[in-house]
XYZ file of C-alpha atoms in Angstrom:
380
model
C -9.114 13.847 -10.441
C -9.210 10.088 -10.873
C -12.412 9.228 -12.700
C -14.881 7.322 -10.560
C -17.180 4.693 -11.980
C -20.937 5.330 -11.672
C -20.990 2.733 -8.884
C -18.178 4.475 -6.988
C -19.839 7.866 -7.380
C -23.137 6.465 -6.112
C -21.330 4.918 -3.147
C -19.638 8.223 -2.396
C -22.978 10.023 -2.332
C -24.568 7.329 -0.166
C -21.755 7.234 2.395
C -21.581 11.039 2.483
C -25.293 11.239 3.290
C -25.016 8.507 5.918
C -21.958 10.125 7.482
C -23.470 13.595 7.649
C -26.931 12.451 8.784
C -25.986 9.659 11.190
C -22.318 9.945 12.151
C -21.629 13.693 12.316
C -24.412 14.830 14.690
C -22.981 12.963 17.691
C -19.279 13.432 16.944
C -18.632 16.268 19.406
C -20.554 14.524 22.199
C -18.720 11.239 21.625
C -15.451 13.153 21.833
C -16.524 14.399 25.281
C -17.929 11.168 26.660
C -15.803 8.569 24.872
C -18.931 6.617 23.920
C -17.950 3.911 21.444
C -19.882 4.094 18.109
C -21.026 0.459 18.239
C -24.551 1.186 17.013
C -23.146 3.062 14.022
C -20.877 0.137 13.192
C -23.868 -2.193 13.185
C -25.663 0.158 10.794
C -22.608 0.057 8.533
C -22.876 -3.719 8.510
C -26.494 -3.449 7.392
C -25.407 -1.137 4.557
C -22.722 -3.568 3.398
C -19.880 -1.214 4.335
C -18.102 -3.743 6.568
C -17.508 -6.016 3.593
C -16.836 -3.216 1.125
C -13.305 -4.009 -0.166
C -13.685 -7.794 0.027
C -14.745 -10.070 -2.822
C -18.291 -11.300 -3.234
C -16.898 -14.833 -3.507
C -15.963 -14.596 0.178
C -19.238 -12.927 1.167
C -18.019 -9.346 0.898
C -19.532 -6.443 -1.006
C -16.895 -6.498 -3.755
C -16.414 -2.738 -3.992
C -12.606 -2.755 -4.038
C -10.119 -0.487 -2.314
C -10.946 2.730 -4.174
C -14.511 2.429 -2.904
C -13.212 1.584 0.546
C -10.920 4.644 0.583
C -13.883 6.802 -0.394
C -15.959 5.375 2.460
C -13.176 5.857 5.036
C -12.701 9.457 3.900
C -16.371 10.359 4.178
C -16.864 8.689 7.570
C -13.709 10.314 8.984
C -14.793 13.675 7.596
C -17.829 13.348 9.871
C -16.102 11.763 12.902
C -12.503 10.589 13.082
C -13.155 8.281 16.035
C -15.753 6.448 13.975
C -13.441 6.563 10.980
C -10.579 4.813 12.736
C -12.967 2.282 14.277
C -14.206 1.447 10.791
C -10.786 1.475 9.138
C -9.060 -0.644 11.793
C -11.898 -3.158 11.790
C -11.519 -3.788 8.068
C -7.856 -3.110 7.252
C -6.335 -4.682 10.347
C -9.067 -6.835 11.832
C -10.781 -8.548 8.921
C -7.974 -8.425 6.340
C -5.642 -11.012 7.969
C -8.452 -13.578 8.026
C -9.566 -12.677 4.509
C -6.040 -12.778 3.062
C -4.501 -15.709 4.932
C -7.223 -17.642 6.704
C -8.066 -21.246 5.886
C -11.388 -22.090 4.304
C -12.693 -23.114 7.722
C -11.444 -19.916 9.407
C -13.061 -17.735 6.777
C -16.361 -19.606 7.036
C -16.332 -19.257 10.818
C -15.563 -15.547 11.107
C -16.140 -13.586 7.905
C -19.958 -13.770 7.723
C -20.274 -12.430 11.286
C -17.693 -9.712 10.646
C -19.303 -8.538 7.420
C -22.688 -8.349 9.148
C -21.321 -6.474 12.152
C -22.226 -9.137 14.711
C -18.891 -8.297 16.326
C -15.674 -6.488 15.353
C -12.160 -7.767 14.683
C -8.842 -6.512 15.980
C -5.115 -6.872 15.243
C -2.486 -7.358 17.953
C 0.939 -6.356 16.684
C 2.460 -3.457 18.647
C 4.208 -4.251 21.940
C 5.841 -2.078 24.619
C 9.258 -2.958 23.144
C 8.166 -3.451 19.523
C 6.515 -0.478 17.853
C 8.141 0.702 14.644
C 10.513 -2.240 15.090
C 7.795 -4.846 14.677
C 10.509 -7.463 14.346
C 11.211 -6.982 18.044
C 8.167 -9.033 19.039
C 8.488 -10.578 22.515
C 5.150 -12.389 22.838
C 5.816 -16.118 22.593
C 3.789 -19.114 21.517
C 4.816 -22.513 22.844
C 3.498 -25.617 21.159
C 1.569 -27.962 23.415
C -0.677 -30.954 22.949
C -3.589 -29.857 20.785
C -2.446 -26.273 20.252
C -0.370 -23.420 21.656
C 0.254 -21.501 24.865
C 0.731 -17.736 24.411
C 2.493 -15.424 26.867
C 3.133 -11.710 26.427
C 1.304 -8.447 25.856
C 0.295 -6.006 23.145
C -0.345 -2.255 23.443
C -2.241 0.474 21.561
C -4.667 -2.061 20.049
C -7.801 -0.688 18.370
C -11.296 -2.174 18.842
C -10.199 -5.097 21.034
C -12.881 -4.581 23.707
C -15.542 -5.102 21.031
C -13.740 -7.746 18.972
C -15.024 -11.285 18.767
C -11.650 -12.328 17.376
C -8.154 -10.814 17.558
C -5.322 -11.717 15.193
C -2.123 -11.541 17.208
C 1.522 -12.193 16.416
C 3.895 -14.273 18.543
C 7.311 -15.864 18.286
C 7.061 -19.568 17.527
C 10.772 -19.946 16.771
C 12.691 -17.193 18.625
C 16.054 -18.138 17.120
C 14.790 -17.202 13.662
C 13.711 -13.706 14.826
C 11.385 -12.183 12.198
C 11.320 -15.473 10.306
C 10.068 -17.185 13.457
C 6.889 -15.151 13.967
C 3.429 -16.686 13.513
C -0.087 -15.243 13.704
C -2.950 -16.643 15.759
C -6.692 -16.080 15.978
C -7.647 -15.443 19.588
C -11.328 -15.336 20.523
C -12.874 -13.366 23.357
C -13.283 -15.634 26.366
C -10.124 -17.613 25.631
C -8.636 -18.815 28.962
C -5.577 -16.717 29.799
C -6.495 -13.869 27.423
C -7.644 -10.487 28.743
C -8.268 -6.994 27.380
C -7.288 -4.187 29.749
C -9.024 -0.847 30.313
C -8.759 1.605 27.393
C -6.107 4.323 27.413
C -6.831 8.008 28.098
C -5.783 9.581 24.783
C -5.110 13.020 23.298
C -7.639 12.523 20.524
C -9.876 9.955 18.836
C -11.553 9.749 22.216
C -14.493 7.582 21.134
C -12.284 4.924 19.565
C -11.341 1.900 21.655
C -7.597 1.537 22.344
C -6.497 -1.179 24.758
C -3.772 -3.465 26.016
C -3.909 -7.210 25.370
C -2.469 -9.619 27.916
C -1.693 -13.303 27.331
C -0.984 -15.356 30.450
C -0.733 -18.983 29.413
C -3.507 -18.284 26.901
C -4.719 -21.543 25.418
C -4.965 -21.407 21.623
C -6.282 -24.467 19.753
C -4.259 -25.863 16.869
C -6.829 -24.765 14.278
C -6.425 -21.111 15.342
C -2.985 -20.726 13.790
C -3.735 -18.221 11.025
C -3.490 -20.109 7.752
C -1.700 -23.417 7.475
C 1.966 -22.531 8.057
C 4.044 -21.505 11.058
C 6.658 -18.739 10.984
C 5.097 -16.672 8.178
C 3.481 -14.085 10.452
C 6.002 -11.345 9.693
C 5.330 -11.558 5.967
C 1.599 -11.685 6.627
C 1.440 -8.552 8.744
C 3.669 -6.552 6.369
C 1.088 -7.165 3.649
C -1.722 -6.251 6.042
C 0.030 -2.995 6.987
C 0.478 -2.008 3.333
C -3.267 -2.145 2.837
C -3.856 -0.448 6.180
C -1.774 2.528 5.123
C -4.287 3.238 2.376
C -7.034 3.501 4.967
C -4.970 5.761 7.254
C -4.250 7.929 4.223
C -7.971 8.080 3.487
C -8.562 9.127 7.084
C -6.042 11.907 6.588
C -7.926 13.133 3.527
C -11.202 13.068 5.442
C -9.829 15.049 8.379
C -8.071 17.546 6.112
C -11.289 18.046 4.148
C -13.231 18.564 7.375
C -10.719 21.195 8.475
C -11.012 22.937 5.102
C -14.816 22.794 5.267
C -14.858 24.379 8.719
C -12.279 27.043 7.854
C -14.077 28.041 4.658
C -17.448 28.248 6.399
C -16.039 30.369 9.210
C -14.111 32.639 6.824
C -17.278 33.353 4.833
C -19.279 34.191 7.953
C -16.807 35.980 10.234
C -16.376 39.716 9.692
C -13.369 41.841 10.606
C -12.819 45.493 9.650
C -16.213 45.450 7.941
C -15.339 42.557 5.612
C -15.636 38.784 5.725
C -12.382 36.984 6.426
C -12.659 35.237 3.068
C -12.256 38.585 1.305
C -8.737 39.057 2.671
C -5.994 37.744 0.407
C -3.997 36.321 3.337
C -6.944 34.060 4.242
C -7.667 33.236 0.608
C -4.104 31.989 0.169
C -4.384 29.805 3.270
C -7.611 28.268 1.974
C -6.134 27.799 -1.508
C -3.096 26.017 -0.087
C -5.307 23.802 2.050
C -7.495 22.872 -0.925
C -4.419 22.080 -3.018
C -2.918 19.755 -0.425
C -6.241 18.002 0.234
C -6.655 17.273 -3.459
C -3.084 16.019 -3.825
C -3.535 13.735 -0.820
C -6.779 12.360 -2.193
C -5.187 11.572 -5.540
C -2.209 9.891 -3.860
C -4.453 7.689 -1.719
C -6.759 6.803 -4.600
C -3.735 5.933 -6.733
C -2.515 3.462 -4.119
C -6.001 1.986 -3.875
C -6.241 1.739 -7.664
C -2.965 -0.167 -7.820
C -4.095 -2.565 -5.092
C -7.375 -3.186 -6.910
C -5.387 -3.913 -10.091
C -3.168 -6.401 -8.188
C -0.096 -4.311 -8.975
C 2.723 -3.391 -6.553
C 1.402 -0.660 -4.291
C 3.661 -0.543 -1.223
C 5.463 2.636 -2.288
C 2.228 4.315 -3.345
C 0.556 3.403 -0.051
C 3.446 4.861 1.939
C 3.384 8.052 -0.161
C -0.369 8.420 0.262
C -0.249 7.761 3.995
C 2.676 10.145 4.536
C 1.253 13.015 2.508
C -2.313 12.719 3.753
C -1.466 12.344 7.439
C 0.836 15.353 7.407
C -1.696 17.318 5.357
C -4.375 16.560 7.970
C -2.227 18.044 10.738
C -1.280 21.103 8.671
C -4.864 21.765 7.582
C -6.116 21.453 11.158
C -3.480 23.956 12.307
C -4.431 26.387 9.539
C -8.123 25.979 10.329
C -7.405 26.912 13.958
C -5.383 29.931 12.789
C -8.226 31.114 10.565
C -10.652 30.763 13.473
C -8.323 32.824 15.676
C -9.122 32.585 19.383
C -12.294 30.665 18.677
C -10.240 27.928 17.053
C -8.681 27.198 20.426
C -12.095 26.689 22.029
C -14.083 23.469 22.098
C -17.181 25.289 20.861
C -15.715 24.811 17.380
C -14.593 21.461 15.909
C -11.190 22.476 14.567
C -9.306 21.881 17.831
C -10.699 18.321 17.800
C -9.498 17.860 14.232
C -5.947 18.685 15.315
C -6.064 16.291 18.271
C -7.470 13.534 16.078
C -5.099 14.141 13.159
C -1.877 13.738 15.124
C -2.348 9.987 15.541
C -2.275 9.550 11.752
C 1.409 10.576 11.718
C 2.113 7.800 14.249
C -0.196 4.824 13.673
C 0.521 2.054 11.130
C 4.058 3.291 10.700
C 5.238 6.758 11.726
C 6.019 9.409 9.141
C 9.675 8.512 9.600
C 8.956 4.865 8.804
C 6.993 5.893 5.693
C 9.965 7.893 4.486
C 12.176 4.884 5.108
C 9.821 2.641 3.112
C 9.786 5.128 0.246
C 13.580 5.573 0.309
C 14.127 1.820 0.201
C 11.719 1.537 -2.733
C 13.972 4.002 -4.550
C 16.935 1.712 -4.051
C 18.536 3.540 -1.154
C 20.612 1.423 1.224
């Protein structure tokens, strides 16, 4: 186990208590109703969790990415819908502004985002540009005093509750990926709309929407940063950091599945014995515990490298790949251990499986992670 500092251990205990006392009790009901955890997000802002991985110089909490991964894991362990709301808000919503924003852009948005006055969102995926993010079709045309955006984005998290959305668009189509720029689009911008959320398999209380730009009017100062045509490079860096948070979500869901399976196995009796006394069940639980721990170490390693300002792209892809697939496998095993009850909504393990599947898709599918890792090894 990677040694935690006293501060990180204290944070882990604090977030665990908050997650179990505040987040977990309503998780099943939110899954049924789809109620967005906005009040919980505001409480996280009050606790300093919305600024956790960002430097104190910029108004953040200064905890670093290991602390952030710990927080994402514990929140997701209690409720994956709240976990992805939290993770997407920081990794995808706030990070572009924090990493690439001008001094004026940071001063305008970051204090409100760290306090939880509103959320942030990231518009990248399009109907024709998912894993192939270079296939962006949304276009930005320069006009007097700014830009006009036309296009759409799909599968966007938190946008209905975002005060600002960072979105990508082609500013020089002939250059393809080298002609993509990023823009800060505020709610209420003329020509910008957020469509009704999707009806999803899992993560039912998270907000997933479509963004539509119809001659959306973007002022000159809302180009992210100071340069055009660097959006592709910007969002690749954002996605690397985001993969750490998705990996941490995977650890949290896998741990929740293990927790539920172990509890049930100790209580449920068959043939006069508890399930946990049967070697077949013991081996399942042992395998689950092994994979959870390996995933946690992989994610923390990626976070440690990022905190140390060392190359972490390969480590982030490894952590995301292993943890997301472990979450699905652990949820399946937890259902198997529960038997018929695992298939029923009276128990949480069927929800864990529905929630976990997205982790193998979002922020780069498992296939894309393997491609990233292979290329880091020098494969063609």
